[in-house]
Short mmCIF file of C-alpha atoms and ligand atoms in Angstrom, two decimals:
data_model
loop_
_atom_site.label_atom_id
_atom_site.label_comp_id
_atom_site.label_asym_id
_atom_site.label_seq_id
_atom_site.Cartn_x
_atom_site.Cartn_y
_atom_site.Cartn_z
CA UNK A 14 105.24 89.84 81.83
CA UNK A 15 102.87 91.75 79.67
CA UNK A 16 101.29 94.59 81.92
CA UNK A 17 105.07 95.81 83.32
CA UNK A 18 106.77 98.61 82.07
CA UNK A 19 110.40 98.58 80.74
CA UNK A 20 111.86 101.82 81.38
CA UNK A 21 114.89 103.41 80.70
CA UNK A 22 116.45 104.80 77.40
CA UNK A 23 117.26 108.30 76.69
CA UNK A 24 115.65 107.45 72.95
CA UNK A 25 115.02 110.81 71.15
CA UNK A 26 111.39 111.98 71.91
CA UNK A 27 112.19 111.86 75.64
CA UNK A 28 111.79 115.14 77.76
CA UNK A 29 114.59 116.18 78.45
CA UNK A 30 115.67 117.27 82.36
CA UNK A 31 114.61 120.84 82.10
CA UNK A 32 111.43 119.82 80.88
CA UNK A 33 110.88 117.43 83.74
CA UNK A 34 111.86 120.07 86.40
CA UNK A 35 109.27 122.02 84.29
CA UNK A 36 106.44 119.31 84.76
CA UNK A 37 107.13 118.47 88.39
CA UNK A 38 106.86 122.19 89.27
CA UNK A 39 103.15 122.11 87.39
CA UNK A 40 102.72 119.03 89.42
CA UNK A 41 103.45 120.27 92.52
CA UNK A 42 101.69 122.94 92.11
CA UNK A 43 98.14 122.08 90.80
CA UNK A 44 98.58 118.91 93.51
CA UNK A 45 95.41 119.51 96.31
CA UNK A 46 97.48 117.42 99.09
CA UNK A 47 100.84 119.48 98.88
CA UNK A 48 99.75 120.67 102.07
CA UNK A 49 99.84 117.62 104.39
CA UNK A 50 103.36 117.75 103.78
CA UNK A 51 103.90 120.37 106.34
CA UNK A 52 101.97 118.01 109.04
CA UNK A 53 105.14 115.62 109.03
CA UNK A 54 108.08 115.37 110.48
CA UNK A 55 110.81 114.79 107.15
CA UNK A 56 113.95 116.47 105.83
CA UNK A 57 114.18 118.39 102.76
CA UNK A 58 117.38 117.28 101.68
CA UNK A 59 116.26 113.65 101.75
CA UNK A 60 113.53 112.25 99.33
CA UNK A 61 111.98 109.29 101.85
CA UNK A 62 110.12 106.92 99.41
CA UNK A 63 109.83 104.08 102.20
CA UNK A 64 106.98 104.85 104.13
CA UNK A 65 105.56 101.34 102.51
CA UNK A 66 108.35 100.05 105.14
CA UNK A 67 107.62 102.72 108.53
CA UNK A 68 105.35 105.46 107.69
CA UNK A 69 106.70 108.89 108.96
CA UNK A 70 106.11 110.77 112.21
CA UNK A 71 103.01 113.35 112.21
CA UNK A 72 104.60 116.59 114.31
CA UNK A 73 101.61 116.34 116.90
CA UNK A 74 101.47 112.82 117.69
CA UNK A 75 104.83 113.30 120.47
CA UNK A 76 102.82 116.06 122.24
CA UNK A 77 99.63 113.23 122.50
CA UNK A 78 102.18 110.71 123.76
CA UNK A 79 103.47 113.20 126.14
CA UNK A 80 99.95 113.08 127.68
CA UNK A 81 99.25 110.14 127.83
CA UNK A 82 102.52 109.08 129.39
CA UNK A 83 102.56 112.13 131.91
CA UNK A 84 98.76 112.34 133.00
CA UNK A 85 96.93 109.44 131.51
CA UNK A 86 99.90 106.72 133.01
CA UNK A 87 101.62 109.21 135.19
CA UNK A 88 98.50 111.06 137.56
CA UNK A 89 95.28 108.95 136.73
CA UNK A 90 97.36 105.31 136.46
CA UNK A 91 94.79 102.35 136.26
CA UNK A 92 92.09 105.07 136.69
CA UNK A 93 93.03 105.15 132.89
CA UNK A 94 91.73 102.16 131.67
CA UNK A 95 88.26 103.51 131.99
CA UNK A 96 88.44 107.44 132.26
CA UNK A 97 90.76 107.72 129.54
CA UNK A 98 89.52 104.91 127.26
CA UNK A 99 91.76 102.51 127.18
CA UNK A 100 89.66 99.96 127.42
CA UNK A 101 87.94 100.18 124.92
CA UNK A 102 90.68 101.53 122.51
CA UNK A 103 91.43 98.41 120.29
CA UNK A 104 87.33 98.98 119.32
CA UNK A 105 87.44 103.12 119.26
CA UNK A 106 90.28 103.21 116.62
CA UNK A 107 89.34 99.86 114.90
CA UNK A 108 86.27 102.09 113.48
CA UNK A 109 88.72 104.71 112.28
CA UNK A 110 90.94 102.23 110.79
CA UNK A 111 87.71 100.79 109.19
CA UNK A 112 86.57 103.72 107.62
CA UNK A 113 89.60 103.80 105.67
CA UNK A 114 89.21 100.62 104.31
CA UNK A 115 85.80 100.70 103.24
CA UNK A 116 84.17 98.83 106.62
CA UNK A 117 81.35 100.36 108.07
CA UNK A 118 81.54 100.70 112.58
CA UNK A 119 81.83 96.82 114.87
CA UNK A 120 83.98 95.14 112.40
CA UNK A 121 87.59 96.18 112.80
CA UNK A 122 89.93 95.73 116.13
CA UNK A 123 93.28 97.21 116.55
CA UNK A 124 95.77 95.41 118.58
CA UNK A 125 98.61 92.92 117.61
CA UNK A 126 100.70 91.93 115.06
CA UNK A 127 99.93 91.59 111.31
CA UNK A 128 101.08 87.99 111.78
CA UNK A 129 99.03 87.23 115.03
CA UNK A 130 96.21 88.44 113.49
CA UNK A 131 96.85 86.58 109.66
CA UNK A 132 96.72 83.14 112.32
CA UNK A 133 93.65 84.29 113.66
CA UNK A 134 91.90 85.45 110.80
CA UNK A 135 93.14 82.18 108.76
CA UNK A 136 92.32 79.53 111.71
CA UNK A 137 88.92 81.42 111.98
CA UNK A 138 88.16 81.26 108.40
CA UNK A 139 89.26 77.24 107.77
CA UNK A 140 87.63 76.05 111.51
CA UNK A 141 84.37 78.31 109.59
CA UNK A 142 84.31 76.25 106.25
CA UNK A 143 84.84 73.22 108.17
CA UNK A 144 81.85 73.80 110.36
CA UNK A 145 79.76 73.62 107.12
CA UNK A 146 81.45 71.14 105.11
CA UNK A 147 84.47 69.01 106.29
CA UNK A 148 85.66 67.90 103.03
CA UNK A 149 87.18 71.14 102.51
CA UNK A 150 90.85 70.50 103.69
CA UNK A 151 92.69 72.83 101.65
CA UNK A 152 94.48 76.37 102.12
CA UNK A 153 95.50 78.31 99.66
CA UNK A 154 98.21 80.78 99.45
CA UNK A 155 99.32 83.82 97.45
CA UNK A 156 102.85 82.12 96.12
CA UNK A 157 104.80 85.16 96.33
CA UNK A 158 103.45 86.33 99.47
CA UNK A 159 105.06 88.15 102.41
CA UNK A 160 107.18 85.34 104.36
CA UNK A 161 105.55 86.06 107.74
CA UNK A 162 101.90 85.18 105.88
CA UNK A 163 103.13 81.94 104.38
CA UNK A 164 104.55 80.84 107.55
CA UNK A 165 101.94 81.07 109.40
CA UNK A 166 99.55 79.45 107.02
CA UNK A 167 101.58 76.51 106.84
CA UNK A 168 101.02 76.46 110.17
CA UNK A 169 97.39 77.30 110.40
CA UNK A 170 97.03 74.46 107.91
CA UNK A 171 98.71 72.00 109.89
CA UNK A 172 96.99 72.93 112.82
CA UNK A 173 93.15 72.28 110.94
CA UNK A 174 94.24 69.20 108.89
CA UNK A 175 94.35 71.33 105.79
CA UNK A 176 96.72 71.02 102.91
CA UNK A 177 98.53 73.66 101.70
CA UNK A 178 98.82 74.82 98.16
CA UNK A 179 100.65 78.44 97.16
CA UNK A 180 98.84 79.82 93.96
CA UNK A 181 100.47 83.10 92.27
CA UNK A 182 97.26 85.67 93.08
CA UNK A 183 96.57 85.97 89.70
CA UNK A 184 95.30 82.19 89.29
CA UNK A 185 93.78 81.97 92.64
CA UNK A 186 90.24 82.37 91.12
CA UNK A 187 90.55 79.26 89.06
CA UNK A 188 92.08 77.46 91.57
CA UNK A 189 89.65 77.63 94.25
CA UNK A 190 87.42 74.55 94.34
CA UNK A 191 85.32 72.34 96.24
CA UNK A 192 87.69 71.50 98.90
CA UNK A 193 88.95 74.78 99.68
CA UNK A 194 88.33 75.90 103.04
CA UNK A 195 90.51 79.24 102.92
CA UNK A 196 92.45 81.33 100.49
CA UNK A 197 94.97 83.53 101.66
CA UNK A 198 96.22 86.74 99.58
CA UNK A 199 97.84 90.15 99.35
CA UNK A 200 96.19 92.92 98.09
CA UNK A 201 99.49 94.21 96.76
CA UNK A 202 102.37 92.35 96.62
CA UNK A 203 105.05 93.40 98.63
CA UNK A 204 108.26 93.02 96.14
CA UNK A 205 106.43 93.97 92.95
CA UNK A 206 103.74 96.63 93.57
CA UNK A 207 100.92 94.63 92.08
CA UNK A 208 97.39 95.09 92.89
CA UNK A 209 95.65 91.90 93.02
CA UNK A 210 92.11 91.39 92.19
CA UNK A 211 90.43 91.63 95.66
CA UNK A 212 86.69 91.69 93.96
CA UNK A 213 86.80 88.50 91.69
CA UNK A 214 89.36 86.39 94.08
CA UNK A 215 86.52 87.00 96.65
CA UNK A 216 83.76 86.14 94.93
CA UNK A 217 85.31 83.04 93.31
CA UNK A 218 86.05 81.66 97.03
CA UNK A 219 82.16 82.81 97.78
CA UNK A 220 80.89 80.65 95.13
CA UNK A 221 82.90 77.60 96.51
CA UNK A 222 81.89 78.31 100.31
CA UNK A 223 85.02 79.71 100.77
CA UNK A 224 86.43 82.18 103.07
CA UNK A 225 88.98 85.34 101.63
CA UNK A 226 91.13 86.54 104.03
CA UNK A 227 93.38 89.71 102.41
CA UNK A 228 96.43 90.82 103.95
CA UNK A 229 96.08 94.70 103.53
CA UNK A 230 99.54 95.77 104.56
CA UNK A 231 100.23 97.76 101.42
CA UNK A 232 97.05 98.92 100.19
CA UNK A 233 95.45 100.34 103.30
CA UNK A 234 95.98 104.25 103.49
CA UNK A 235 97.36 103.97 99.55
CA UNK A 236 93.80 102.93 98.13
CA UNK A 237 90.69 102.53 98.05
CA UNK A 238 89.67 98.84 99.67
CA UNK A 239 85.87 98.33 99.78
CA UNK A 240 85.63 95.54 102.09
CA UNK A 241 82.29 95.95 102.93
CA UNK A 242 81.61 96.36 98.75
CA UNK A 243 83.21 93.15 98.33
CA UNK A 244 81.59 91.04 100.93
CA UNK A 245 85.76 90.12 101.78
CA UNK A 246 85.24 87.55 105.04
CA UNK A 247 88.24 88.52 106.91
CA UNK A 248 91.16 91.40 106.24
CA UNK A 249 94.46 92.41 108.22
CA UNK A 250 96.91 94.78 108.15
CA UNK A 251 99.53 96.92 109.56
CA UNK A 252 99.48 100.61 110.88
CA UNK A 253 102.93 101.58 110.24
CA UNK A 254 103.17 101.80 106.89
CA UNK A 255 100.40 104.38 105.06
CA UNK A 256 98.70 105.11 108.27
CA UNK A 257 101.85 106.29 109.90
CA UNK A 258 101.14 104.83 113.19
CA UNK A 259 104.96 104.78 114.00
CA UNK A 260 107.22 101.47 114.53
CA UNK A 261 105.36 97.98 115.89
CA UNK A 262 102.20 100.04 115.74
CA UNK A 263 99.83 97.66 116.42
CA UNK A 264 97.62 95.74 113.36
CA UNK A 265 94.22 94.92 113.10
CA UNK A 266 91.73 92.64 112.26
CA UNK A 267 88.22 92.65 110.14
CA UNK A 268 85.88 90.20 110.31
CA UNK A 269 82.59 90.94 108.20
CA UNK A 270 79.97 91.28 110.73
CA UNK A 271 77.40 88.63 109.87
CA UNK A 272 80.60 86.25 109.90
CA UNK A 273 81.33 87.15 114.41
CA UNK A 274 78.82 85.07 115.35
CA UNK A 275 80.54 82.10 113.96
CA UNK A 276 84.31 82.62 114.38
CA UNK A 277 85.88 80.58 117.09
CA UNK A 278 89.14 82.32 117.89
CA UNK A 279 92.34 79.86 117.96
CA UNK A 280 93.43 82.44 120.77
CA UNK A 281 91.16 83.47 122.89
CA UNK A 282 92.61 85.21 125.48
CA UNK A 283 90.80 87.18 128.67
CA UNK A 284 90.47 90.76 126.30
CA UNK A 285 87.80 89.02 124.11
CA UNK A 286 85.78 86.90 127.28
CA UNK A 287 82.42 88.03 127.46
CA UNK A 288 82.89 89.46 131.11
CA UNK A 289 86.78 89.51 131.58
CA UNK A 290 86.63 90.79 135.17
CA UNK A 291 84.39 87.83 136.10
CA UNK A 292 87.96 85.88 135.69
CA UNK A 293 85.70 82.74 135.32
CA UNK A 294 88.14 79.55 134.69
CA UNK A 295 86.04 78.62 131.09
CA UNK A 296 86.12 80.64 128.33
CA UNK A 297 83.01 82.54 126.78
CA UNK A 298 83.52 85.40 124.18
CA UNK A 299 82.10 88.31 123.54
CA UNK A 300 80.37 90.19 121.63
CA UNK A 301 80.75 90.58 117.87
CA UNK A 302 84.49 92.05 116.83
CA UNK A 303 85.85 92.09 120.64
CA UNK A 304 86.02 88.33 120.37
CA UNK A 305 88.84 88.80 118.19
CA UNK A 306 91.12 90.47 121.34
CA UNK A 307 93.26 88.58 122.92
CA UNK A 308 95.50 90.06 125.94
CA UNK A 309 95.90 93.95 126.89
CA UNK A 310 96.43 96.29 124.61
CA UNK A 311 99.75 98.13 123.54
CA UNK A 312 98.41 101.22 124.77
CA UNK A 313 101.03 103.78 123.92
CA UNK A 314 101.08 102.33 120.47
CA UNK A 315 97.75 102.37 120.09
CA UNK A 316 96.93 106.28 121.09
CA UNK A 317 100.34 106.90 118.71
CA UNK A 318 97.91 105.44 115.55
CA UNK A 319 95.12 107.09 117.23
CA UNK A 320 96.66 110.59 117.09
CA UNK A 321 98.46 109.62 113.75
CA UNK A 322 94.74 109.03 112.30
CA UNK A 323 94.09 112.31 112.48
CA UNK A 324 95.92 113.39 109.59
CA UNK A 325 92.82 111.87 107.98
CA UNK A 326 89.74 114.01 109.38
CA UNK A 327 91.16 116.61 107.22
CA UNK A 328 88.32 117.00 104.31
CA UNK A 329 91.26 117.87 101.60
CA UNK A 330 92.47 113.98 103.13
CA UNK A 331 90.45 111.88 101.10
CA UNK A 332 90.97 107.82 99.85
CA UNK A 333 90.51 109.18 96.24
CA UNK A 334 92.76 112.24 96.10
CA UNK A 335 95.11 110.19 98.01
CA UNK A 336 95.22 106.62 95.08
CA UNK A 337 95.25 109.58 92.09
CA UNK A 338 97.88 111.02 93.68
CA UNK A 339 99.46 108.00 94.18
CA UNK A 340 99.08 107.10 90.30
CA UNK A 341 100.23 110.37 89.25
CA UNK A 342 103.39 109.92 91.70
CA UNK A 343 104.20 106.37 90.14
CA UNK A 344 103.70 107.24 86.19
CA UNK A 345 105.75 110.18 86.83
CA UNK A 346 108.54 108.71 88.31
CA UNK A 347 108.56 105.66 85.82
CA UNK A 348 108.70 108.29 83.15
CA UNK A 349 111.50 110.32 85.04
CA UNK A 350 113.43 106.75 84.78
CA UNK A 351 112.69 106.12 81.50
CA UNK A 352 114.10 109.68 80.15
CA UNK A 353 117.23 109.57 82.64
CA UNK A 354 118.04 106.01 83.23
CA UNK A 355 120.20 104.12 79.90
CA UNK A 356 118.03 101.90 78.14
CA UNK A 357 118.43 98.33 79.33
CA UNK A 358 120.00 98.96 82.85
CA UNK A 359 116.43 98.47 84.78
CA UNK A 360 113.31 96.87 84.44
CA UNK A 361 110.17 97.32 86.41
CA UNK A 362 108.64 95.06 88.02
CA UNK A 363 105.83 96.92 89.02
CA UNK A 364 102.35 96.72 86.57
CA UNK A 365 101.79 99.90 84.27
CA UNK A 366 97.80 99.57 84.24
CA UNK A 367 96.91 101.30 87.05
CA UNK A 368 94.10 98.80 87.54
CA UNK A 369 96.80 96.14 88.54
CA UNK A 370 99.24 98.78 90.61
CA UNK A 371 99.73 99.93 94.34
CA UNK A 372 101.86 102.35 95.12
CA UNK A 373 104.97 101.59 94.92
CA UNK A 374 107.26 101.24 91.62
CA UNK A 375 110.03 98.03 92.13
CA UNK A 376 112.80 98.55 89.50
CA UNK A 377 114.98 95.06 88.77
CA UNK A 378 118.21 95.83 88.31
CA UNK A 379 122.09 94.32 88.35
CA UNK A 380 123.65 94.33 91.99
CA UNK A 381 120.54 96.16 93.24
CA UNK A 382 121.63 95.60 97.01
CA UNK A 383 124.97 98.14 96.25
CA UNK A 384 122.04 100.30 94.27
CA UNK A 385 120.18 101.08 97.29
CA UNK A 386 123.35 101.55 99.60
CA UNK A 387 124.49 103.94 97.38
CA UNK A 388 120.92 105.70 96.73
CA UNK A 389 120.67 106.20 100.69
CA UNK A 390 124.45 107.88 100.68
CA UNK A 391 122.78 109.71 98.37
CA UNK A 392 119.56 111.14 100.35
CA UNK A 393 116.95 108.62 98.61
CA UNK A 394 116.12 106.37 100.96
CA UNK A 395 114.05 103.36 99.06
CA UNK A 396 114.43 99.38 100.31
CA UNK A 397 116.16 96.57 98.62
CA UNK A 398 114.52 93.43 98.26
CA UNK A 399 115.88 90.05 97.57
CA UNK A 400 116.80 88.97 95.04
CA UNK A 401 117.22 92.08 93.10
CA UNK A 402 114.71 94.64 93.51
CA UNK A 403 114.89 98.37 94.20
CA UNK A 404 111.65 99.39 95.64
CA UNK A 405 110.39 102.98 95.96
CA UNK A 406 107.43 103.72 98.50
CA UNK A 407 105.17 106.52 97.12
CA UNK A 408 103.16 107.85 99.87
CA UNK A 409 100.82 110.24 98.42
CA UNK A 410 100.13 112.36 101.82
CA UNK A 411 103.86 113.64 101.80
CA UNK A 412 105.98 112.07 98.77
CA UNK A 413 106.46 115.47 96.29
CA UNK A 414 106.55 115.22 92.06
CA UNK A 415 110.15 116.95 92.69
CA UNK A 416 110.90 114.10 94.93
CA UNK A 417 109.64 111.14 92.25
CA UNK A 418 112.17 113.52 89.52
CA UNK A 419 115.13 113.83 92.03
CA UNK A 420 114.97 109.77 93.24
CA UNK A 421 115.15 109.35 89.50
CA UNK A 422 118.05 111.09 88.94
CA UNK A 423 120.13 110.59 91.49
CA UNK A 424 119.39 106.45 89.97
CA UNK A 425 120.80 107.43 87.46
CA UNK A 426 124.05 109.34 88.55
CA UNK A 427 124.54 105.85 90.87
CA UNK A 428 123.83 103.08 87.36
CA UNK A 429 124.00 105.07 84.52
C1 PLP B 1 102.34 92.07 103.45
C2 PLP B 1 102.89 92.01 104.84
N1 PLP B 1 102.32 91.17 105.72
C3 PLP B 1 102.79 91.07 106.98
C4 PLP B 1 103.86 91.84 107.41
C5 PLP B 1 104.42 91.58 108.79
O1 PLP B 1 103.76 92.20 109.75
P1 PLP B 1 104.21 92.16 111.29
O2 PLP B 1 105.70 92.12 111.34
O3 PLP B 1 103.69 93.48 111.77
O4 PLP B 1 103.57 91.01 111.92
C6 PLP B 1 104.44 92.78 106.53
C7 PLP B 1 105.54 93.69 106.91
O5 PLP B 1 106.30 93.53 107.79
C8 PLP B 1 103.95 92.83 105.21
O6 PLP B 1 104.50 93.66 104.33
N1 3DJ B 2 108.00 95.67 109.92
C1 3DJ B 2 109.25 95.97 109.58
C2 3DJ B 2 110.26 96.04 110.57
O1 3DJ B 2 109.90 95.78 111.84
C3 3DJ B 2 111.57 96.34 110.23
C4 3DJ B 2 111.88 96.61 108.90
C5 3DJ B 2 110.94 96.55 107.90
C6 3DJ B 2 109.65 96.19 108.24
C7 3DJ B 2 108.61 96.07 107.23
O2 3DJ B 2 107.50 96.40 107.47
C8 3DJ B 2 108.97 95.51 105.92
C9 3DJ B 2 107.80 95.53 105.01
N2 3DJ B 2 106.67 94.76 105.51
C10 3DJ B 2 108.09 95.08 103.61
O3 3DJ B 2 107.17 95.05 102.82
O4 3DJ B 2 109.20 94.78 103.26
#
């Protein structure tokens, strides 16, 4: 693999330790979102580098849930679902969401799970290109996607007559033809860190009336997305990893807004009907991005991510001082590995070019599963994935340069 780095080696020319404690100081210093740190809940004495797995707890979302449980459920009980805004909730924070993802207001709803909404999104987008052209009978799927995504494309594909074909992201735009009704992708890849091309996989299934739909899990709250920019058809994505929204935090679902008009929902339930207390027996949805609800909301869950959002109305919380801290972060601790870790012992699976990286470095190594066990003993909690990859979460809004220098040497007490 050309654009991946090879750490490791303590060759002469390296900095040595001291000069790395040195640098990480500066780092720390000089970095403009030290202070966010302080607005989450997280131990000093361990360096958490897995909030790409479950973000970590604001301190002021528990007091929010407290209220909502004790007054919102507890004194004004179905009053709620108006008064408080419950209702329309999955809407409300959709926009938030959607501003951090580059999606201007009406085109993002929160509610569900990544994988409910990757079946909608994918059944929407193939029933779409079918509408126009029937010949196009084929799906196609990022190879080394998340399992959840390729299982339920398989299905999805069954389901509209489709055939399925997985593509590795990086040939999708050559792939994509004349009978392609759908391509499915991640914007980063989940084991290896890579940052696919959202912009030219897009456009290549534009020019062949095809629809994009991008699976957003590990970009959104790491970098800058652009849907709107890029004209993508349909996006999802989970709340619990960058956007902190806390554990089965509901996901959401973007459909571009001149696309609502069309998309028939494969499940639409009473949530999305155009007048769901009418409790007619036939089905008619509504309006623009509510037709992609389905049943109630997950209330508590949802006011969690709302309250968690909030970290972001700070004006020192931007997109762009969050992805070059995020760089920064990564390079650093690649070249903390590469001065501290024996030549040879890992490999990195994750691209150097920033261009082609998320945030997240994945280092291959021998009996990586033991690795990790023995790096969470050890305070540095990262995640191993099969079949042997250590990977290390950077999330810019609380992840320190002495963190990135102290994960990076406690690797290489545990392999060196
Ligand atoms: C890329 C990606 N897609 C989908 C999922 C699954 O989402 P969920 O379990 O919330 O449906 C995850 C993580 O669990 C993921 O990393
Ligand atoms: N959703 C998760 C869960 O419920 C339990 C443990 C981990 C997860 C994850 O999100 C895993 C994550 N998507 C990954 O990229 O590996």
């Amino acid at each position: 693999m050309s654009d991946v780095t090879a750490p490791g080696g303590t060759a002469s020319g390296s900095p040595d330790s001291a000069e790395l404690v040195m640098r990480a100081e500066k780092l720390d210093g000089e970095d403009e979102l030290a202070a966010v740190r302080a607005r989450f809940a997280l131990d000093d004495d361990v360096v958490y580098l897995d909030g790409n797995s479950l973000g970590a707890l604001p301190h002021h979302v528990p007091t929010r849930i407290a209220d909502v449980i004790e007054r919102e459920w507890g004194r004004l009980r179905i009053r709620s679902w108006e008064e408080s805004g419950w209702w329309s909730a999955p809407e409300r924070i959709g926009d938030r969401v959607g501003a951090l993802v580059g999606a201007s207001p009406g085109q993002v709803v929160v509610g569900d799970s990544t994988s409910v909404n990757v079946f909608k999104a994918l059944v929407g987008a193939v029933r779409m290109a079918q509408a126009e052209d029937p010949r196009r009978i084929e799906v196609l799927v990022d190879a080394a996607t998340f399992p959840t995504d390729g299982y339920l494309a398989e299905s999805a594909a069954r389901m509209t007559g489709c055939a399925l074909h997985p593509v590795a992201a990086a040939d999708m735009p050559a792939e994509i033809d004349h009978r392609t009704a759908a391509v499915l992708v991640n914007h980063v890849d989940y084991r290896t860190g890579r940052l696919n091309d959202l912009a030219v996989t897009t456009r290549a299934a534009h020019h062949w009336g095809a629809h994009a739909v991008w699976d957003l899990c590990h970009s959104a709250g790491a970098l800058p997305v652009e849907l709107d920019r890029h004209r993508v058809d349909f996006a999802v994505g989970c709340t619990y990893k960058y956007l902190n929204g806390g554990p089965g935090a509901p996901a959401y679902l973007y459909i571009r807004s001149d696309l609502q008009e069309r998309f028939d929902s494969p499940l639409p339930g009473w949530n999305s009907h155009a007048e769901p207390f009418a409790m007619e027996p036939a089905y008619r949805p509504g309006e623009g991005i509510t037709k992609a609800r389905v049943g109630t909301p997950e209330i508590l869950s949802l006011l969690a991510l709302e309250a968690a959002l909030e970290v972001w109305d700070d004006p020192a919380v931007t997109i762009e001082r969050v992805r070059a801290k995020s760089l920064a972060l990564t390079d650093f601790f690649l070249e903390c590995v590469g001065a501290l870790v024996p030549e040879g012992v890992v490999e990195s699976a994750t691209p150097l070019d920033h261009g082609r990286r998320g945030s997240q470095v994945s280092l291959r190594c021998a009996g990586a599963a033991g690795v990790m066990e023995e790096l969470i003993a050890r305070g540095v909690v990262g995640d191993f994935r099969e079949p042997d990859v250590l990977r290390f979460g950077f999330t810019p809004l609380y992840t320190r340069f002495s963190d990135a220098l102290r994960a990076a040497r406690v690797l290489a007490e545990v392999i060196g």
